[in-house]
PDB file of N, CA and C in Angstrom:
ATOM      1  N   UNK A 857      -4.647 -31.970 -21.691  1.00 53.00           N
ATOM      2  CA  UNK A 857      -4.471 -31.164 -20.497  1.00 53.00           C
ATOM      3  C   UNK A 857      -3.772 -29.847 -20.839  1.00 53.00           C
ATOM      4  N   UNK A 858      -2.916 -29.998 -21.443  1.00 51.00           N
ATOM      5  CA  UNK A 858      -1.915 -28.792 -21.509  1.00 51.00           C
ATOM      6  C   UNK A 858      -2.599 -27.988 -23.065  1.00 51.00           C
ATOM      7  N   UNK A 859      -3.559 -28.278 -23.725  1.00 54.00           N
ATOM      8  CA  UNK A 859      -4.545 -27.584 -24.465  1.00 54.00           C
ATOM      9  C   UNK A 859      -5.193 -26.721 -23.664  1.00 54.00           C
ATOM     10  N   UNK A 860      -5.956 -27.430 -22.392  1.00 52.00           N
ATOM     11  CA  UNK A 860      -7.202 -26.761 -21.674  1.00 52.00           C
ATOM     12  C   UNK A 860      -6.359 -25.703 -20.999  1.00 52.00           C
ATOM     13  N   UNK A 861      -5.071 -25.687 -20.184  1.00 50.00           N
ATOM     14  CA  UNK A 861      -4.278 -24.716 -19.697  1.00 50.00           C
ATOM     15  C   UNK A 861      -4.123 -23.550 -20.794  1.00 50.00           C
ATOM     16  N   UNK A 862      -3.962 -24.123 -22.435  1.00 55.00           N
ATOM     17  CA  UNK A 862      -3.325 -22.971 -22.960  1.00 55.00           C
ATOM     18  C   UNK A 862      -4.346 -21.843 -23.465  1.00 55.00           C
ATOM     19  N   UNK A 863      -5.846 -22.504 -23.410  1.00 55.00           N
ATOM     20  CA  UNK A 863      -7.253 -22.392 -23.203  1.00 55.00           C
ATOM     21  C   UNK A 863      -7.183 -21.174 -22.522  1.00 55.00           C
ATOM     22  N   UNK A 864      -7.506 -21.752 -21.042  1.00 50.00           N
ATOM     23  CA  UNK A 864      -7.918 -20.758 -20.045  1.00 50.00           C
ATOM     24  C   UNK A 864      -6.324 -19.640 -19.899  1.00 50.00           C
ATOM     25  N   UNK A 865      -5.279 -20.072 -20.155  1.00 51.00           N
ATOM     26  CA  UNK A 865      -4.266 -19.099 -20.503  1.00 51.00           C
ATOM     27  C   UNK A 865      -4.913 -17.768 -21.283  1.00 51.00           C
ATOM     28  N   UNK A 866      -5.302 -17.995 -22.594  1.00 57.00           N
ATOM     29  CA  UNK A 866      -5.806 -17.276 -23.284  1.00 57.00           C
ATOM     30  C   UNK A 866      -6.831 -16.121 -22.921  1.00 57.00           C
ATOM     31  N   UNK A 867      -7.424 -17.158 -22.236  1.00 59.00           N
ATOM     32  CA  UNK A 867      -9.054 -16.890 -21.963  1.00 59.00           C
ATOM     33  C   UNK A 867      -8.985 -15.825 -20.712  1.00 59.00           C
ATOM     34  N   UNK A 868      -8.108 -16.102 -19.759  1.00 52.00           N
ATOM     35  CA  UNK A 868      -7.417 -15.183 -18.710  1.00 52.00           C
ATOM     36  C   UNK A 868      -7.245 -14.086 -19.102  1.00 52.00           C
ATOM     37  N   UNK A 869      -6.226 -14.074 -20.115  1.00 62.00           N
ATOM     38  CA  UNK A 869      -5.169 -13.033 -20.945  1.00 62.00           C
ATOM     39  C   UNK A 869      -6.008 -11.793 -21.429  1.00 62.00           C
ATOM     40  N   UNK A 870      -7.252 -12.738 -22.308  1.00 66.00           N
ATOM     41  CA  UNK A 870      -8.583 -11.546 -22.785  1.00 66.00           C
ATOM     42  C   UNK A 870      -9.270 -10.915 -21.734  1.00 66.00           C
ATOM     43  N   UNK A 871      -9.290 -11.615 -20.900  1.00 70.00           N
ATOM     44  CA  UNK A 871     -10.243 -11.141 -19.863  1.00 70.00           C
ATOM     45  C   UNK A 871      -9.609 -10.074 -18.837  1.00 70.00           C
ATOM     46  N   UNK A 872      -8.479  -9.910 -18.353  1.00 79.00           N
ATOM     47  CA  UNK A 872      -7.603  -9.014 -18.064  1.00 79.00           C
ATOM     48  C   UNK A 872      -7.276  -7.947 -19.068  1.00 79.00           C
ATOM     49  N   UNK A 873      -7.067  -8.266 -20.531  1.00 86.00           N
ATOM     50  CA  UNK A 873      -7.448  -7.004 -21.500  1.00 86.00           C
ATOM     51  C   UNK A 873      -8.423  -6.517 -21.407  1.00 86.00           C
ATOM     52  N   UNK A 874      -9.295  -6.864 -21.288  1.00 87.00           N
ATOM     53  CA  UNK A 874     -10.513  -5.972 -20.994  1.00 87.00           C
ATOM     54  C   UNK A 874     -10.961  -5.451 -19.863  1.00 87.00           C
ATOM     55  N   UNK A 875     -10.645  -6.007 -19.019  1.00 89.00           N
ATOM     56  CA  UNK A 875     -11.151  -5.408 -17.603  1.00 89.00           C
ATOM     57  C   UNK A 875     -10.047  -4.288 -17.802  1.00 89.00           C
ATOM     58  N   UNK A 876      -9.146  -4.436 -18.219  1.00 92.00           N
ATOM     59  CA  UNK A 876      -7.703  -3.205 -18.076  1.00 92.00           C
ATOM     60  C   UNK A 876      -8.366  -1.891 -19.105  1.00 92.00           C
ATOM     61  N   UNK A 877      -8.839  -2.486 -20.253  1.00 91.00           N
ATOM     62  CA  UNK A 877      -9.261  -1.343 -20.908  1.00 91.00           C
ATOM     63  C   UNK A 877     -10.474  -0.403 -20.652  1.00 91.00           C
ATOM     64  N   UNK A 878     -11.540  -1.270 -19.422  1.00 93.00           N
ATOM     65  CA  UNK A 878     -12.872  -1.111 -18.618  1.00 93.00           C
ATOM     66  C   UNK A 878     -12.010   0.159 -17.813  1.00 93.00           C
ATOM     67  N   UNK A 879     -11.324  -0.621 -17.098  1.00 94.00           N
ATOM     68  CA  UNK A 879     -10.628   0.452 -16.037  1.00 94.00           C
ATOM     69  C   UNK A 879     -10.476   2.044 -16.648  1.00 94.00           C
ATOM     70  N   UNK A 880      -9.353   1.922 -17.907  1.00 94.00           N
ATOM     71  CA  UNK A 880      -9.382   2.826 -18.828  1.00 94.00           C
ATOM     72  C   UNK A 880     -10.190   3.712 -19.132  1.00 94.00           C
ATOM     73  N   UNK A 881     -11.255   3.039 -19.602  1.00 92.00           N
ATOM     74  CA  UNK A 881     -12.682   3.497 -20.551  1.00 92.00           C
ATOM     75  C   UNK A 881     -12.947   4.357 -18.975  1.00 92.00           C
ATOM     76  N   UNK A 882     -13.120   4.251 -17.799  1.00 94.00           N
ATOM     77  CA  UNK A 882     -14.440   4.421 -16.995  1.00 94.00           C
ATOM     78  C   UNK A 882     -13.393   5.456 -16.157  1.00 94.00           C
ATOM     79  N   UNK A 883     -12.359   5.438 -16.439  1.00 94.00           N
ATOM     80  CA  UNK A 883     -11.776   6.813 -15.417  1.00 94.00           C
ATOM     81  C   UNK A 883     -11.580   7.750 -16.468  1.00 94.00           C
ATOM     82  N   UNK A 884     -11.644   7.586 -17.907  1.00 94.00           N
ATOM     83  CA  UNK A 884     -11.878   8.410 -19.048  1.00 94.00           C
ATOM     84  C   UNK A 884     -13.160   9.342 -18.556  1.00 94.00           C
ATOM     85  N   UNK A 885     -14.242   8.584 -18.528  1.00 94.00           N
ATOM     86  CA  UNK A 885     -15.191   8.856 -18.239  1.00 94.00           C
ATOM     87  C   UNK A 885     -15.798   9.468 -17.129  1.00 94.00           C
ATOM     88  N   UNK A 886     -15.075   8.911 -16.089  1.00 95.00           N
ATOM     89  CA  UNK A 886     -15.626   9.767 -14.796  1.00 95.00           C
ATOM     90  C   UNK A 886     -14.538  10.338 -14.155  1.00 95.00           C
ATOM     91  N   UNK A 887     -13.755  10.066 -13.310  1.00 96.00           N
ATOM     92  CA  UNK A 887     -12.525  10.566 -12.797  1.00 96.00           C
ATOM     93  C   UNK A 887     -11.471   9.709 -12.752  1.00 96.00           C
ATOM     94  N   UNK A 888     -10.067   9.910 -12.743  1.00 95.00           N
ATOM     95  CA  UNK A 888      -9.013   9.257 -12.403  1.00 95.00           C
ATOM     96  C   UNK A 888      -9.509   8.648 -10.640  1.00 95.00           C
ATOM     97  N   UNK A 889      -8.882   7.171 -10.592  1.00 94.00           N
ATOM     98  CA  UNK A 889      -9.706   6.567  -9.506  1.00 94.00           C
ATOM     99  C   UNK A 889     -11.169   5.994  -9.488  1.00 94.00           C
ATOM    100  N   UNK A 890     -11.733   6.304 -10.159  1.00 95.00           N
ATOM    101  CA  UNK A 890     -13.268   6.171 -10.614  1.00 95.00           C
ATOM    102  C   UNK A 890     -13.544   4.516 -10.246  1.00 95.00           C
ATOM    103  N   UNK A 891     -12.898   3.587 -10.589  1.00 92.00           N
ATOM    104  CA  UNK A 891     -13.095   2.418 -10.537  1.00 92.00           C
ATOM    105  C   UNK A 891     -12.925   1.517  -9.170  1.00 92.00           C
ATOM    106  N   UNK A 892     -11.642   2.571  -8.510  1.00 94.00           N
ATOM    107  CA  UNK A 892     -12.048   2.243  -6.639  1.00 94.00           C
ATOM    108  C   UNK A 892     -12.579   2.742  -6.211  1.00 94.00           C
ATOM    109  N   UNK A 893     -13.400   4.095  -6.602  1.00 95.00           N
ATOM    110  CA  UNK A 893     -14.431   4.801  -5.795  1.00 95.00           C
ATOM    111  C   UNK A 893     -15.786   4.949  -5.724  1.00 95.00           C
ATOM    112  N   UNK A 894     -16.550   4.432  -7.446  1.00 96.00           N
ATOM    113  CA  UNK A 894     -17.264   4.308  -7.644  1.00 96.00           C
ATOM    114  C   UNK A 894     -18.384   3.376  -6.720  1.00 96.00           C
ATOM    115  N   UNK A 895     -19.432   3.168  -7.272  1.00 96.00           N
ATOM    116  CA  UNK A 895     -20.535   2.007  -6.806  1.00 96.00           C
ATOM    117  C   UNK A 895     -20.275   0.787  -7.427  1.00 96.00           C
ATOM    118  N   UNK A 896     -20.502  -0.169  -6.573  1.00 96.00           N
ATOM    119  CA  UNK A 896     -20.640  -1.312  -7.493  1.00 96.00           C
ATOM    120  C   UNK A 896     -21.363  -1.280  -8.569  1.00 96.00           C
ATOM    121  N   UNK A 897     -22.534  -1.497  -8.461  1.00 97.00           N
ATOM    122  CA  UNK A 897     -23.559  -1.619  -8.849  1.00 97.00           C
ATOM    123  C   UNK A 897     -23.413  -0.706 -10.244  1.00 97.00           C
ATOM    124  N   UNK A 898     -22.955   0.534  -9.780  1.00 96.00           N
ATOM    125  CA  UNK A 898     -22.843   1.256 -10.861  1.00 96.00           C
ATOM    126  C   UNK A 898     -21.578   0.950 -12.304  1.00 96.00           C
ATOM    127  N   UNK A 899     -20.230   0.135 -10.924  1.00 96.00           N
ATOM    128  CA  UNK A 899     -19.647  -0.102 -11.863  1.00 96.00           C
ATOM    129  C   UNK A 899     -20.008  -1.609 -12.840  1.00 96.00           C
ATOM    130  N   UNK A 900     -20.684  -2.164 -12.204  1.00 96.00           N
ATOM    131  CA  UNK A 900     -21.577  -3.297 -12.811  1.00 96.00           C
ATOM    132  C   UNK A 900     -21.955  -3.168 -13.872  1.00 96.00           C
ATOM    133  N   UNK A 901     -22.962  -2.097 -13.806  1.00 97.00           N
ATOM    134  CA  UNK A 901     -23.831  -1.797 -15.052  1.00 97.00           C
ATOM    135  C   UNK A 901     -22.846  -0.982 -16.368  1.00 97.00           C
ATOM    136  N   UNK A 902     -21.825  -0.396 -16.122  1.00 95.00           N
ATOM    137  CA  UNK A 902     -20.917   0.524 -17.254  1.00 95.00           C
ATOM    138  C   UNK A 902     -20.306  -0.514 -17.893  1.00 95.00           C
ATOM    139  N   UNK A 903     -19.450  -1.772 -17.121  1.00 94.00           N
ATOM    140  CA  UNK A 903     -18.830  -2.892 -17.171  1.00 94.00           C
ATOM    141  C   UNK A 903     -19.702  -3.756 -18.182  1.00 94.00           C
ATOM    142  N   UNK A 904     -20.830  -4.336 -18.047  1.00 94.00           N
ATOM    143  CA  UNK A 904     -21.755  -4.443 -19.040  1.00 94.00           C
ATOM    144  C   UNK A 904     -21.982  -3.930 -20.439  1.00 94.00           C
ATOM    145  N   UNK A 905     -22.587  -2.812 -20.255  1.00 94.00           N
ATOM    146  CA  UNK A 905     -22.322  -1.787 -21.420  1.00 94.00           C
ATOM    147  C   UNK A 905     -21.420  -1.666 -22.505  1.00 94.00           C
ATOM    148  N   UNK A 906     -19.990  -1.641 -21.315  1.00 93.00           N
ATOM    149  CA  UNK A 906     -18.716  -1.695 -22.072  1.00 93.00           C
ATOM    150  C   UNK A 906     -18.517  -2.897 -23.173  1.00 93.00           C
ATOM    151  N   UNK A 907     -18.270  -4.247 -21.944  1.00 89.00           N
ATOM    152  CA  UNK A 907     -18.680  -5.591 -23.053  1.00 89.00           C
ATOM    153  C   UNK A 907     -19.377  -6.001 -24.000  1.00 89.00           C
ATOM    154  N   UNK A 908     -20.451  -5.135 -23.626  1.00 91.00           N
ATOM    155  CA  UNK A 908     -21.330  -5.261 -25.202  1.00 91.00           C
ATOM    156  C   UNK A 908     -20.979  -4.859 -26.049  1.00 91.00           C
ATOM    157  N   UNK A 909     -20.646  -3.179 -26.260  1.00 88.00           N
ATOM    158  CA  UNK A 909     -19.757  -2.330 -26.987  1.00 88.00           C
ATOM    159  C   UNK A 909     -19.243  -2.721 -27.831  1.00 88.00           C
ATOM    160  N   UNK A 910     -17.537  -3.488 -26.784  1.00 77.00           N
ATOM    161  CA  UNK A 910     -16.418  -3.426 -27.273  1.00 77.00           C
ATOM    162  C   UNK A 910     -15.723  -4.808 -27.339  1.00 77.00           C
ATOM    163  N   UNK A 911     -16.430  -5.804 -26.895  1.00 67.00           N
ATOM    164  CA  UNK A 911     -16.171  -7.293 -27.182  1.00 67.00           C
ATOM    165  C   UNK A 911     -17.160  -8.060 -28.411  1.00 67.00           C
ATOM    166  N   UNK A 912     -15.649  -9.117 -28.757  1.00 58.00           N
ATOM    167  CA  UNK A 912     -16.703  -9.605 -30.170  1.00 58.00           C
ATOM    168  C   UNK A 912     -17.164 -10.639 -29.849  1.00 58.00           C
TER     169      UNK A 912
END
């Protein structure tokens, strides 16, 4: 039990690094705010992109 917690602990941890560095990457890219103002859809597809990129 306390494996699978330290698991999805982890697994959380990465996944919030990256969405944090998405955030980053995409107001680099378009404007400060970009990520509450944008499209979904649009931010969908960059979000994608990104992960492919920049995840191993």
């Amino acid at each position: 039990m306390k494996a699978t917690q330290r698991k999805n602990k982890t697994n959380f941890n990465e996944n919030t690094i990256l969405w944090d560095e998405f955030v980053n990457h995409l107001e680099t890219i378009y404007f400060p705010g970009a990520s509450e103002l944008l499209d979904t859809q649009l931010i969908a597809f960059e979000y994608e992109s990104f992960k492919q990129m920049y995840s191993a």
